[in-house]
mmCIF file of C-alpha atoms and ligand atoms in Angstrom:
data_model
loop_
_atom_site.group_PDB
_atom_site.id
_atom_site.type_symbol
_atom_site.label_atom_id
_atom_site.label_comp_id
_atom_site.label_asym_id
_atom_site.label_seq_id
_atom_site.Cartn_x
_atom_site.Cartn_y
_atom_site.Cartn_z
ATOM 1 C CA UNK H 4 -10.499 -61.295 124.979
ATOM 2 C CA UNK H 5 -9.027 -58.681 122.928
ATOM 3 C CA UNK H 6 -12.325 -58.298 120.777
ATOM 4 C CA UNK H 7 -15.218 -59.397 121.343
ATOM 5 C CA UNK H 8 -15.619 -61.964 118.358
ATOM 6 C CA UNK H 9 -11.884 -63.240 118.411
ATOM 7 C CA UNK H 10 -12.067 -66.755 117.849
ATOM 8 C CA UNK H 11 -9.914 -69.425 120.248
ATOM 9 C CA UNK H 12 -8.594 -71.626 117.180
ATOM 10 C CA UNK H 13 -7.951 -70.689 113.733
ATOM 11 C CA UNK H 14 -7.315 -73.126 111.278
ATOM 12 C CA UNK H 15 -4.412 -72.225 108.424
ATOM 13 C CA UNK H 16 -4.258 -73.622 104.725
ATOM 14 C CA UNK H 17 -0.543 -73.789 103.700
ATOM 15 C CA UNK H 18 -0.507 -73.057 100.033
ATOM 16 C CA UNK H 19 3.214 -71.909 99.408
ATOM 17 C CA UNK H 20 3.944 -74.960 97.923
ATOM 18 C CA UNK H 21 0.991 -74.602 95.107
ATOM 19 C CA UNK H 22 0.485 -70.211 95.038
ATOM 20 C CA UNK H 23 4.148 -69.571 95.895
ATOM 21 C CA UNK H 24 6.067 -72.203 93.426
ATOM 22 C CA UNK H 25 3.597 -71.676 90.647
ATOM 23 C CA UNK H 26 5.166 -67.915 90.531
ATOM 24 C CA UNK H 27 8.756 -68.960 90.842
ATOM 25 C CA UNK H 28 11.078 -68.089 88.567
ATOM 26 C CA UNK H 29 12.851 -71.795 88.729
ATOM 27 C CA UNK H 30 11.641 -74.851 88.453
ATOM 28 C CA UNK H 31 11.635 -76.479 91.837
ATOM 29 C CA UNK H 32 12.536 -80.110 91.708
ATOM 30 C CA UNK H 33 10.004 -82.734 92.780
ATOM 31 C CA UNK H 34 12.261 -84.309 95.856
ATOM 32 C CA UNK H 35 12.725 -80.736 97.093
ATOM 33 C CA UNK H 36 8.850 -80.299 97.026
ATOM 34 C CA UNK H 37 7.922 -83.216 98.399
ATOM 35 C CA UNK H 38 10.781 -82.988 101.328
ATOM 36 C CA UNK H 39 8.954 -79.336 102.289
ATOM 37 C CA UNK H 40 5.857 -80.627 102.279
ATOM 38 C CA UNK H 41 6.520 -83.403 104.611
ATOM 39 C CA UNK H 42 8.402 -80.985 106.918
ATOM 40 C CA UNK H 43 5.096 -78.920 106.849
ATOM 41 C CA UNK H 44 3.264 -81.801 107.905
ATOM 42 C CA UNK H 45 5.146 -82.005 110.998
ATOM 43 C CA UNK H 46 4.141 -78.532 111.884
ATOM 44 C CA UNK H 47 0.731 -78.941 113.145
ATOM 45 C CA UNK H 48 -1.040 -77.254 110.226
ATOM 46 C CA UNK H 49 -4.512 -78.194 109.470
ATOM 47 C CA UNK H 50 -4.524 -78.495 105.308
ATOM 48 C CA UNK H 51 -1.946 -78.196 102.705
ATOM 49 C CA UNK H 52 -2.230 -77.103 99.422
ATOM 50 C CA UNK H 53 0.357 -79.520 97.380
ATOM 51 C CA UNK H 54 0.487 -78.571 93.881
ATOM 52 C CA UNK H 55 -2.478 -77.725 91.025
ATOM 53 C CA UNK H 56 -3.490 -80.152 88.332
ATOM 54 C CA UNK H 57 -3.644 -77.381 85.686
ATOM 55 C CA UNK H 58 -2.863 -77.248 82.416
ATOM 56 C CA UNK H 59 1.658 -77.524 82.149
ATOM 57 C CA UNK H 60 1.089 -75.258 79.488
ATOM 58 C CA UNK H 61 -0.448 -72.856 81.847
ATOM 59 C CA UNK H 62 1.712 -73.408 85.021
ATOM 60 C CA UNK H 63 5.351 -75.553 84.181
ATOM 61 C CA UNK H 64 6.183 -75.149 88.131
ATOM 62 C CA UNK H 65 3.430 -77.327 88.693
ATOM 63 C CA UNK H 66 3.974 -79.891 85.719
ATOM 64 C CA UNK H 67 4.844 -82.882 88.639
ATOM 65 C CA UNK H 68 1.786 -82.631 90.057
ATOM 66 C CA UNK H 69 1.199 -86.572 90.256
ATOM 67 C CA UNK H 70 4.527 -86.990 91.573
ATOM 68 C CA UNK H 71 4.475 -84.763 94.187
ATOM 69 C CA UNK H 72 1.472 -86.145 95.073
ATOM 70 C CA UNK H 73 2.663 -89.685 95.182
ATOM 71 C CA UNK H 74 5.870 -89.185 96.881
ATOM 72 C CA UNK H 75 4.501 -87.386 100.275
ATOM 73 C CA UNK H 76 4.199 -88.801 103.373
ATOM 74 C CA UNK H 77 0.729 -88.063 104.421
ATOM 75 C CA UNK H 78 0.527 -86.935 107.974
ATOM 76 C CA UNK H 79 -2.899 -88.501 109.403
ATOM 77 C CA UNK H 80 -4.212 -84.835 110.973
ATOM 78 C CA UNK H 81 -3.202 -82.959 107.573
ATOM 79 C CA UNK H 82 -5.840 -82.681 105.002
ATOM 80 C CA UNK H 83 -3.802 -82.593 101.326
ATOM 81 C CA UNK H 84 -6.075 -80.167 98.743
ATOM 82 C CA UNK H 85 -4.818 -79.545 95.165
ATOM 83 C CA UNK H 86 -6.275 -76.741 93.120
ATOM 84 C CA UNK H 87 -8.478 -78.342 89.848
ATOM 85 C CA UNK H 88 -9.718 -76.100 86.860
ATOM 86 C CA UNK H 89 -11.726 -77.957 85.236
ATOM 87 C CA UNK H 90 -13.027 -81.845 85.120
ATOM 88 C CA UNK H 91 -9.526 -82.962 83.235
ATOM 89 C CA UNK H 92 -7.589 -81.925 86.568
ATOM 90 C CA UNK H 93 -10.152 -83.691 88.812
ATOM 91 C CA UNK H 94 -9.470 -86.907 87.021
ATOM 92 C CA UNK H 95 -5.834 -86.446 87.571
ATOM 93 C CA UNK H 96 -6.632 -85.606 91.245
ATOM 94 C CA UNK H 97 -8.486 -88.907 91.550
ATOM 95 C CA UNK H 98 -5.731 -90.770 90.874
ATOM 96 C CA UNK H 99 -3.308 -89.675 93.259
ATOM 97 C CA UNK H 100 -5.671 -90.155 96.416
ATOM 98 C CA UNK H 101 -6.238 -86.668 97.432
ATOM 99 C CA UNK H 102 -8.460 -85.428 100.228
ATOM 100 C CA UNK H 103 -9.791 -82.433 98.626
ATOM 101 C CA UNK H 104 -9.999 -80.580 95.541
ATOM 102 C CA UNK H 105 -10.311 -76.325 95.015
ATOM 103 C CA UNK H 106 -12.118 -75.412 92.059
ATOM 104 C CA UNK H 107 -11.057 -71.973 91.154
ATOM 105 C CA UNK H 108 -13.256 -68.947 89.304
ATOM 106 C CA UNK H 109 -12.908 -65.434 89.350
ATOM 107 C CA UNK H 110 -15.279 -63.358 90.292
ATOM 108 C CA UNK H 111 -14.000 -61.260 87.565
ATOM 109 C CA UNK H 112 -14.864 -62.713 83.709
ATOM 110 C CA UNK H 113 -11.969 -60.780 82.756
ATOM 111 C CA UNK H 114 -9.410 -62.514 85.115
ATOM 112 C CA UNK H 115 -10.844 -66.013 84.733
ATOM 113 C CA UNK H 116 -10.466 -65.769 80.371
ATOM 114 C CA UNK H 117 -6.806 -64.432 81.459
ATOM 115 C CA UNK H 118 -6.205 -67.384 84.042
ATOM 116 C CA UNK H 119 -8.325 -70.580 82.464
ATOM 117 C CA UNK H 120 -8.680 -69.462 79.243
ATOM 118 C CA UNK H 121 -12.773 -69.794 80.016
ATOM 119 C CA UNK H 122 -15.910 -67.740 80.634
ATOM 120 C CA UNK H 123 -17.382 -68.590 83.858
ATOM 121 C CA UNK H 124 -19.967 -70.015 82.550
ATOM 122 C CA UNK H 125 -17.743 -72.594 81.201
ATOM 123 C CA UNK H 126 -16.089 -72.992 84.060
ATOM 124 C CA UNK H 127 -19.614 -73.876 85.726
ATOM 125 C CA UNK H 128 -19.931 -76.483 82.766
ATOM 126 C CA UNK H 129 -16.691 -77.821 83.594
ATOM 127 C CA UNK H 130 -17.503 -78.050 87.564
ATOM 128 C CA UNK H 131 -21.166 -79.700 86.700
ATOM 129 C CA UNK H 132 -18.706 -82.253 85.509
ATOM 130 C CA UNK H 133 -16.733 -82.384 88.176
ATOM 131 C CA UNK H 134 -19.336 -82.897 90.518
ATOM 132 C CA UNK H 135 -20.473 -86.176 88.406
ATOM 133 C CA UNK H 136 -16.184 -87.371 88.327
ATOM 134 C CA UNK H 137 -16.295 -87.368 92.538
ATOM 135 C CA UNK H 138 -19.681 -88.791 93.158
ATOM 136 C CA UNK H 139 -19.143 -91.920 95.179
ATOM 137 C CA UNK H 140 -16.022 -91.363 96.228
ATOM 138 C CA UNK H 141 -14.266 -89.041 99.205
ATOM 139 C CA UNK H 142 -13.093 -86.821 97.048
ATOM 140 C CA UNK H 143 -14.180 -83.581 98.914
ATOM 141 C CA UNK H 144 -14.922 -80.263 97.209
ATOM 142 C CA UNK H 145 -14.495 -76.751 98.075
ATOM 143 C CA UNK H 146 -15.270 -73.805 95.316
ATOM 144 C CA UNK H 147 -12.784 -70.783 95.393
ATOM 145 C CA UNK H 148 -13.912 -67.538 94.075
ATOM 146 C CA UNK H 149 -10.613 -65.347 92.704
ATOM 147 C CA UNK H 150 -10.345 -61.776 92.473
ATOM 148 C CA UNK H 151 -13.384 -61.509 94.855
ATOM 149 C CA UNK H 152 -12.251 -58.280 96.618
ATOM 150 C CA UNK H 153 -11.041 -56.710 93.451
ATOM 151 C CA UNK H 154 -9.789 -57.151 89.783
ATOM 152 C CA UNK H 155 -6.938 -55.525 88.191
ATOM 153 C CA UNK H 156 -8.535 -55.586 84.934
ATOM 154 C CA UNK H 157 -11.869 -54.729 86.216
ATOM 155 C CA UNK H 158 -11.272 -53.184 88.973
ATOM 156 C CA UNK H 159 -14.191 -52.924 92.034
ATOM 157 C CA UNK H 160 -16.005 -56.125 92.281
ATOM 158 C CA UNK H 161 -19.846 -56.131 93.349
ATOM 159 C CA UNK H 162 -20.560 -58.142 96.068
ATOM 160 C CA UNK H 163 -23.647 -59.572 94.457
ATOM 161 C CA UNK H 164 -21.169 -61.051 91.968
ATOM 162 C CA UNK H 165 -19.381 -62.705 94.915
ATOM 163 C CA UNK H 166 -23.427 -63.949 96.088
ATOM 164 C CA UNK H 167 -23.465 -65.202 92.851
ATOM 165 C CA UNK H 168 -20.623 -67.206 91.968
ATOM 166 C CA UNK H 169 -21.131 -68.903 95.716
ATOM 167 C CA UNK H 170 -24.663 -69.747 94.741
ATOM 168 C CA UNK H 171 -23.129 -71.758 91.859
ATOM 169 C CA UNK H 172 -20.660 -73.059 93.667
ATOM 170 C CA UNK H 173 -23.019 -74.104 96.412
ATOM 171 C CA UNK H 174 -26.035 -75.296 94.475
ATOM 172 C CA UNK H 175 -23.927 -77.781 93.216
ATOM 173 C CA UNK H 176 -22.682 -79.561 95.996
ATOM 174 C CA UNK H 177 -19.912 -78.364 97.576
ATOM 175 C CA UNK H 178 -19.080 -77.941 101.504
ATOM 176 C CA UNK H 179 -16.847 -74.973 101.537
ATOM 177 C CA UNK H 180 -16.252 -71.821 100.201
ATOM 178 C CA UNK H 181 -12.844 -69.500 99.847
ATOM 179 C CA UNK H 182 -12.885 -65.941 99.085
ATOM 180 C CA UNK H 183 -9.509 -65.036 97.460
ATOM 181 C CA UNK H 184 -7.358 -61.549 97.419
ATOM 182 C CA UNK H 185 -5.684 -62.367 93.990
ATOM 183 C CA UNK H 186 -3.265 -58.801 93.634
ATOM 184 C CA UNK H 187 -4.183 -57.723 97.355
ATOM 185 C CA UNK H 188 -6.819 -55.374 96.376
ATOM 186 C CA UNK H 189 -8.762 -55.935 99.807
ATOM 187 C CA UNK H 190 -8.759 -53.448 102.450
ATOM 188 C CA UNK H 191 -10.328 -54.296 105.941
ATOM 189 C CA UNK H 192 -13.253 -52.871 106.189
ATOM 190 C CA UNK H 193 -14.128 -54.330 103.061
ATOM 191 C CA UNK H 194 -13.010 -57.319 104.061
ATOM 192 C CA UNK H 195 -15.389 -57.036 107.571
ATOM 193 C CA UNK H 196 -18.641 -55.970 105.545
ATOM 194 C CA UNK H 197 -17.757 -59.017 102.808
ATOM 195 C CA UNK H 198 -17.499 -61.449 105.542
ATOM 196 C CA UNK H 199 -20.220 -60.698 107.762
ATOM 197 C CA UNK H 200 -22.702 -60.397 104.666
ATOM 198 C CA UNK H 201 -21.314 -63.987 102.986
ATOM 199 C CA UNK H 202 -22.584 -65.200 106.667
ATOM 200 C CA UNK H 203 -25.767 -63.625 106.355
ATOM 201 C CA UNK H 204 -26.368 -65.196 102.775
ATOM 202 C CA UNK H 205 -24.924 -68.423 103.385
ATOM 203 C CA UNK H 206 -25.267 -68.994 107.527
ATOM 204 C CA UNK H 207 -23.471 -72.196 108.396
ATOM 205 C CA UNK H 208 -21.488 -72.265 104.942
ATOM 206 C CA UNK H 209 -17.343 -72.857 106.257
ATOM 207 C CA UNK H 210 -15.538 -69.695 104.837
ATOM 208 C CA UNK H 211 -11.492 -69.276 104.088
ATOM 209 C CA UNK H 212 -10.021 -66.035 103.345
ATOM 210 C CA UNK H 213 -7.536 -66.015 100.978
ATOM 211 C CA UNK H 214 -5.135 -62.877 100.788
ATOM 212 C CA UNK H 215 -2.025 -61.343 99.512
ATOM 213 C CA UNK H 216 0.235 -58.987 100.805
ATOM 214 C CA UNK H 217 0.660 -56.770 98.158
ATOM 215 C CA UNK H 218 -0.191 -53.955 99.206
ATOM 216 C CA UNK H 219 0.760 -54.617 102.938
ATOM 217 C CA UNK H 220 -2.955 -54.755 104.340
ATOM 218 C CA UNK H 221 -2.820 -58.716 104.674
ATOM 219 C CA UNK H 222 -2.396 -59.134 108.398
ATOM 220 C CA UNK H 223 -4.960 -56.334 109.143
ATOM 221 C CA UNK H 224 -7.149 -58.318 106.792
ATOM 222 C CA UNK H 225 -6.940 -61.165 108.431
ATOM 223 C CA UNK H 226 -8.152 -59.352 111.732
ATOM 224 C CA UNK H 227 -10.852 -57.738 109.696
ATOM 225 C CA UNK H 228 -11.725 -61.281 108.991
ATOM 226 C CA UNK H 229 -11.999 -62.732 112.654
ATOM 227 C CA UNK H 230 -13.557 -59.410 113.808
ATOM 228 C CA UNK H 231 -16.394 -61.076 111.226
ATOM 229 C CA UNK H 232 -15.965 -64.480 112.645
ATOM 230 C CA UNK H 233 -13.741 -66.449 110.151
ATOM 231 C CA UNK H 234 -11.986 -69.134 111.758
ATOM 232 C CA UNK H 235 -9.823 -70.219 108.170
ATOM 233 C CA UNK H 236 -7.288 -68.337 106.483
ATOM 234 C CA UNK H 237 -4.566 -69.597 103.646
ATOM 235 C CA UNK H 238 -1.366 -68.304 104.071
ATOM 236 C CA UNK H 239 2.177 -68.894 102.489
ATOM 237 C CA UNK H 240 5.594 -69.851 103.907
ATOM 238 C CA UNK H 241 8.417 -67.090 103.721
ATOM 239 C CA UNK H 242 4.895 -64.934 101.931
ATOM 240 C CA UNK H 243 5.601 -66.571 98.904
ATOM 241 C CA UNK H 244 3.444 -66.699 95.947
ATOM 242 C CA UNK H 245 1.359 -64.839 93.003
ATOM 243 C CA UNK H 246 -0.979 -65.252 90.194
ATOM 244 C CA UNK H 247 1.101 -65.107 86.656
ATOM 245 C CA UNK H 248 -2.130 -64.482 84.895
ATOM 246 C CA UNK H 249 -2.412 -61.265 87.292
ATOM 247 C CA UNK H 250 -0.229 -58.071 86.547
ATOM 248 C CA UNK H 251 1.606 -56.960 89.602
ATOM 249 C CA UNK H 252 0.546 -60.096 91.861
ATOM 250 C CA UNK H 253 2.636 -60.447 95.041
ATOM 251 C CA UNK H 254 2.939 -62.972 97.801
ATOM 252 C CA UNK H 255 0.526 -64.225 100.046
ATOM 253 C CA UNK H 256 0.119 -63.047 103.543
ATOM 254 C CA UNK H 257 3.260 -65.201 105.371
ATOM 255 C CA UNK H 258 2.335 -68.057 107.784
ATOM 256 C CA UNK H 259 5.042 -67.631 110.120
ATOM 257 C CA UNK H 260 4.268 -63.881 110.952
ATOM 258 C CA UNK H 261 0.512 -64.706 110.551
ATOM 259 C CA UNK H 262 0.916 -67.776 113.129
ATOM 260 C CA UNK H 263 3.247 -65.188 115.368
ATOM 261 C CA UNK H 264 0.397 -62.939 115.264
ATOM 262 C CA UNK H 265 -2.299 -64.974 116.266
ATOM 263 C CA UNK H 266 -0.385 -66.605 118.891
ATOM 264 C CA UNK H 267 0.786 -63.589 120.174
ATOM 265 C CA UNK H 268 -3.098 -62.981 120.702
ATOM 266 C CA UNK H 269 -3.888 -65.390 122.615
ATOM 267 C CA UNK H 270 -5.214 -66.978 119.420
ATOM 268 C CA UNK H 271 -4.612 -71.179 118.672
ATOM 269 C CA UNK H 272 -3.676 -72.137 115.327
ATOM 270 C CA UNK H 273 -2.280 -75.890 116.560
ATOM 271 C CA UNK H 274 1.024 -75.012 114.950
ATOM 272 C CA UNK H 275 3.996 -75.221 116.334
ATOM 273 C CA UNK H 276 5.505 -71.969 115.516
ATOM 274 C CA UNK H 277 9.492 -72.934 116.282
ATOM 275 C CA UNK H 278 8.966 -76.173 113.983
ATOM 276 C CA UNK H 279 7.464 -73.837 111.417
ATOM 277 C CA UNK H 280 10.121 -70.698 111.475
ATOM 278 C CA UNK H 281 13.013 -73.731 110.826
ATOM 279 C CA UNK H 282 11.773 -74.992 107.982
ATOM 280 C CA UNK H 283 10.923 -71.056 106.353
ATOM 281 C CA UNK H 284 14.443 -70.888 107.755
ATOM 282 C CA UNK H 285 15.916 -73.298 104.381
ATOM 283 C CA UNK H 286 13.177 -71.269 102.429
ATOM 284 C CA UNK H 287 15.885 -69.132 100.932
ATOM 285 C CA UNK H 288 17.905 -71.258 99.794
ATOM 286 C CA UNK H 289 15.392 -73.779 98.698
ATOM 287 C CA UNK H 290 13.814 -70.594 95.910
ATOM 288 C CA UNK H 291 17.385 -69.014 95.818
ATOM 289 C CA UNK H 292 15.970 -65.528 96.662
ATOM 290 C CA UNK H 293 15.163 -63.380 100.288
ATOM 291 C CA UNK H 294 11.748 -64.283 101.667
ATOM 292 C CA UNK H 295 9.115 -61.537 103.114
ATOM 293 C CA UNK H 296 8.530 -63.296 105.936
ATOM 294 C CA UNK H 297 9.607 -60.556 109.292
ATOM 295 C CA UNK H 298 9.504 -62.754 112.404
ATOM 296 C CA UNK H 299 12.139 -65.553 110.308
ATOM 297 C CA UNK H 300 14.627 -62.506 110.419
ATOM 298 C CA UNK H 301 13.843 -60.166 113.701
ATOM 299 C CA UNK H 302 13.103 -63.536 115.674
ATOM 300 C CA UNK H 303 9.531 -63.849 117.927
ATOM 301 C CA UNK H 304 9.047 -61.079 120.138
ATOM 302 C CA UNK H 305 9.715 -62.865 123.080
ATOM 303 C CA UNK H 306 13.412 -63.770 121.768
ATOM 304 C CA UNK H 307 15.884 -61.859 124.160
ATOM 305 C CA UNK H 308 19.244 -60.301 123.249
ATOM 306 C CA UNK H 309 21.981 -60.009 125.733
ATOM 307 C CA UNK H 310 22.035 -56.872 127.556
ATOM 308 C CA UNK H 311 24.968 -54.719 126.186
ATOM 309 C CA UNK H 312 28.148 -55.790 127.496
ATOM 310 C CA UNK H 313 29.179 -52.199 129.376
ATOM 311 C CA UNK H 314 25.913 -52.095 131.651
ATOM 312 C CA UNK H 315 27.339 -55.018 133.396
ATOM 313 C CA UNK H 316 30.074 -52.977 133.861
ATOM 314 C CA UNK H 317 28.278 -50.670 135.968
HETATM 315 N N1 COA W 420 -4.259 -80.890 83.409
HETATM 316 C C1 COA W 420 -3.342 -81.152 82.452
HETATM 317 N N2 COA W 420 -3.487 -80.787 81.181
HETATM 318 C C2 COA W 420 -4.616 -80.152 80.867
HETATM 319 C C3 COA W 420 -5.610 -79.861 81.796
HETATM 320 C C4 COA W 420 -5.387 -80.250 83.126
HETATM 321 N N3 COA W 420 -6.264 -79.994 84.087
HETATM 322 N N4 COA W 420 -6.607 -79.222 81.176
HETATM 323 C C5 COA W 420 -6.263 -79.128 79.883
HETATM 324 N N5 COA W 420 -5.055 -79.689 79.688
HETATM 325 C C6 COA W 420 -4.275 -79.778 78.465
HETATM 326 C C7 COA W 420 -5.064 -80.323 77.303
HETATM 327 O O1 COA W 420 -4.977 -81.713 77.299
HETATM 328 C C8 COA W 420 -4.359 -79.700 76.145
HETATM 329 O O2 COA W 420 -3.148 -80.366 75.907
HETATM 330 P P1 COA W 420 -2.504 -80.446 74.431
HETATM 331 O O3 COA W 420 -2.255 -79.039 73.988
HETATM 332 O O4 COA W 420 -1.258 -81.220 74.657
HETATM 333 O O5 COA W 420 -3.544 -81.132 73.622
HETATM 334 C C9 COA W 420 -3.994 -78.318 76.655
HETATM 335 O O6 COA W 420 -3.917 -78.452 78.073
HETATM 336 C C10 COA W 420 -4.996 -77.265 76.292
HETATM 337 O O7 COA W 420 -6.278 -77.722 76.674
HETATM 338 P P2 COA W 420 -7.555 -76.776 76.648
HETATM 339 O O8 COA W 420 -8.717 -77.537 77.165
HETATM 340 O O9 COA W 420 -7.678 -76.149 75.260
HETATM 341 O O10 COA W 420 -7.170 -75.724 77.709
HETATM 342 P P3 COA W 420 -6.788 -74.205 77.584
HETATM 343 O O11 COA W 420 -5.538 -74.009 76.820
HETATM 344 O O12 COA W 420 -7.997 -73.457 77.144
HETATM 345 O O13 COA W 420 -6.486 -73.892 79.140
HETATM 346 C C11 COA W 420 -6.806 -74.512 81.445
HETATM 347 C C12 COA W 420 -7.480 -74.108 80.136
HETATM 348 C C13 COA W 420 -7.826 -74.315 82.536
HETATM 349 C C14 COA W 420 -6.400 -75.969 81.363
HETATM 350 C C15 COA W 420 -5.548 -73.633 81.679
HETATM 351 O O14 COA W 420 -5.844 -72.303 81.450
HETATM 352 C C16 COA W 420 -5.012 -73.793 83.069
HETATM 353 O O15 COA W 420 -4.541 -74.853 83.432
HETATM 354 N N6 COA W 420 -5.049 -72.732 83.887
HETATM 355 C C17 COA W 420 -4.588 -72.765 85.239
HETATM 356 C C18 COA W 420 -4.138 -71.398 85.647
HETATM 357 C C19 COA W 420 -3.665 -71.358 87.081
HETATM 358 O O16 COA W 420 -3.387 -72.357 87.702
HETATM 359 N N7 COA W 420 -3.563 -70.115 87.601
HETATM 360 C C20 COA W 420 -3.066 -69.857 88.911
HETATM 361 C C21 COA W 420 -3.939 -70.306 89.998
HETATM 362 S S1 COA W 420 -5.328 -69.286 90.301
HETATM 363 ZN ZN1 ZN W 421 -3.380 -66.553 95.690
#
């Protein structure tokens, strides 16, 4: 093993279609959402993140929500999550059959009146209620916790904040927990001590790492994280995505290169990395703009180019 805690199978959340297209300049049409998600679902990942029932006020990309959720084909080993903001979205997200729900609050009071237009004590209120909306049903719930490595209003966030919010988050029910990068503030040994100590608070608790490549330390956060023994990370087709209500926020770390990383390390992820680099192949011309993503354009490294033609010459 290349370090001693590397973990044989790593599970990936696709969220391009909800972090990436809320952050588009264009409108993506419903059909042309719904055909990438069901080309994702053929790629072996383990959960997709299909759209956000949020305000359409707040996030237009995401105003077909319902529809997009209607008009997949769910795959039977996918797990379909939307994110919710407040009890209003979870209703919406009851309708349209989905396996899982993400409640989202920053860490950061700042950055959650700039993204919900709430405290986070009223976003607490508004999860209490949630909790209530999916009792009874299989609704499942995970609590995300935003700007947890770093604000850009606020700058440096305390991990005892981060203890915090999870205790609410917890205490009221819910399975799973993601720590989110929102402007790619986290560097990795941050990343290592954050991980390690969330295990120590909350032992057992399942933890996803959220980051963004903005400031190009998302792969080497990601090995920070499995150095600390996280086993879930989101990630984003083509590196896609950003937070509108977050100045200078970039795209996610990129499945494809994060997939050709891990698999390059002897590292499972149950995708099928050829299926996935063809569809982040019609990426480009799905958005109309150049994607991040390396490995789509160098190729993997174990693509060969013919030897030049004069050696054979020789
Ligand atoms: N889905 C659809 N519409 C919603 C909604 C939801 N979950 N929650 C509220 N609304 C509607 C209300 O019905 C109201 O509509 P109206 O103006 O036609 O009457 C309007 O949105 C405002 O409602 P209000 O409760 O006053 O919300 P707000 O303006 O204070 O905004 C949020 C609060 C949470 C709804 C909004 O900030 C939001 O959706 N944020 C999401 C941000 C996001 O997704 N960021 C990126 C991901 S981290
Ligand atoms: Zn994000």
């Amino acid at each position: 093993m290349w370090f001693s805690n590397a973990p044989q199978l790593v599970f990936i959340n696709e969220v391009s279609v909800r972090d990436g297209f809320q952050i588009e300049p264009e409108f993506i049409p419903t059909g042309q959402k719904i055909d990438l998600i069901d080309q994702l679902s053929a790629t072996g990942l383990a959960k997709i993140e299909i759209t956000s029932f949020v305000s359409p006020k707040a996030i237009p990309n995401l105003r077909d929500a319902e529809a997009v959720a209607r008009g997949i084909r769910r795959h039977p080993d996918v797990t379909y999550a939307a994110l919710v903001p407040n009890e209003r979205g979870c209703e919406r997200a009851l309708t349209c059959g989905m396996d899982e729900i993400n409640l989202v609050m920053s860490a950061s009071e700042t950055h959650n009146l700039a993204n919900m237009r709430m405290t986070c004590a009223q976003s607490i209120e508004q999860f209490r209620g949630v909790m209530q909306l999916v009792q009874g049903t299989a609704l499942r719930v995970s609590g995300c916790i935003a700007t947890a490595f770093g604000c850009p209003f606020e700058g440096e966030i305390a991990p005892e904040r981060v203890k915090w919010a999870a205790e609410q988050y917890l205490g009221m029910g819910m399975h799973s927990i993601t720590l989110a990068d929102t402007t790619g503030m986290a560097d990795p040994r941050q990343v290592g001590a954050l991980a390690a100590a969330f295990h120590a608070w909350f032992p057992g608790v399942p933890l996803t790492l959220h980051f963004h490549n903005t400031r190009g330390m998302g792969l080497s956060n990601v090995l920070a994280g499995l150095a600390a023994g996280v086993t879930s990370f989101d990630a984003s087709l083509g590196g896609l995505g950003g937070c509108p209500f977050a100045p200078g926020a970039t795209g996610n770390i990129c499945t494809e290169d994060l997939v050709h990383m891990l698999e390059s390390s002897g590292v499972d992820t149950g995708v099928d990395l050829d299926r996935l680099l063809g569809v982040a192949l019609g990426l480009p011309a799905l958005v109309g703009h150049d994607i991040s993503g390396q490995v789509v354009k160098a190729g993997k490294r174990t693509d060969l180019h013919p030897r030049p033609a004069w050696l054979e010459t020789r």
